Coordinates of C-alpha atoms in Angstrom, one line a residue:
M1 CA 78.9 120.9 107.0
A2 CA 79.4 120.7 103.4
K3 CA 78.7 117.4 101.5
Y4 CA 81.5 116.0 99.5
D5 CA 81.7 113.1 97.0
L6 CA 83.8 110.9 99.0
E7 CA 83.8 108.1 96.3
A8 CA 85.3 110.5 93.8
I9 CA 87.9 111.8 96.3
E10 CA 88.8 108.2 97.3
A11 CA 89.2 107.2 93.6
D12 CA 91.5 110.1 93.0
Y13 CA 93.4 109.5 96.2
R14 CA 93.8 105.8 95.4
A15 CA 95.0 106.5 91.9
D16 CA 97.9 108.6 93.4
Q17 CA 98.0 110.9 90.3
L18 CA 97.6 114.2 92.5
S19 CA 99.0 115.4 95.7
N20 CA 96.7 115.8 98.7
R21 CA 96.8 119.6 98.1
A22 CA 95.8 119.2 94.5
L23 CA 93.0 116.9 95.5
S24 CA 91.7 119.4 98.0
T25 CA 91.7 122.2 95.5
K26 CA 90.0 119.8 92.9
H27 CA 87.3 118.8 95.3
G28 CA 86.9 121.9 97.4
C29 CA 87.7 120.6 100.7
A30 CA 90.5 120.8 103.3
E31 CA 93.9 118.9 102.8
A32 CA 93.5 117.8 106.3
S33 CA 90.1 116.3 105.6
I34 CA 91.6 114.1 103.0
R35 CA 94.2 112.9 105.3
K36 CA 91.6 112.2 108.1
W37 CA 89.2 110.4 105.6
A38 CA 92.1 108.3 104.3
T39 CA 93.0 107.2 107.8
K40 CA 89.4 106.7 109.0
F41 CA 88.4 104.7 105.9
G42 CA 91.6 102.8 105.4
W43 CA 92.3 104.3 101.9
Q44 CA 95.6 103.0 100.4
K45 CA 97.3 104.7 97.4
D46 CA 98.2 102.5 94.3
L47 CA 102.0 102.5 94.5
S48 CA 102.6 99.7 91.9
A49 CA 103.8 102.0 89.2
K50 CA 106.2 103.8 91.5
V51 CA 107.5 100.3 92.8
K52 CA 107.9 99.1 89.2
Q53 CA 109.8 102.2 88.1
A54 CA 112.1 102.0 91.1
T55 CA 112.9 98.3 90.6
K56 CA 113.5 99.1 86.9
T57 CA 115.9 102.0 87.7
K58 CA 117.7 99.7 90.3
L59 CA 118.1 96.8 87.8
T60 CA 119.3 99.2 85.2
Q61 CA 121.9 100.7 87.5
S62 CA 123.2 97.4 88.6
V63 CA 123.5 96.1 84.9
A64 CA 125.3 99.2 84.0
K65 CA 128.1 98.8 86.6

């Protein structure tokens, strides 16, 4: 079994800058492993930027109408 830097993988996963596939390529592990570790260790992606953008878009659309 290969040893992986789970702290680095977790940091990249939580930052939500790369897809799981890109993370697996970057860190040299299987994409399924990243999903399993995320579930096992309770990793959550930081979605605040996406939520903020979606809110801004909805507010802009409602004002424009």
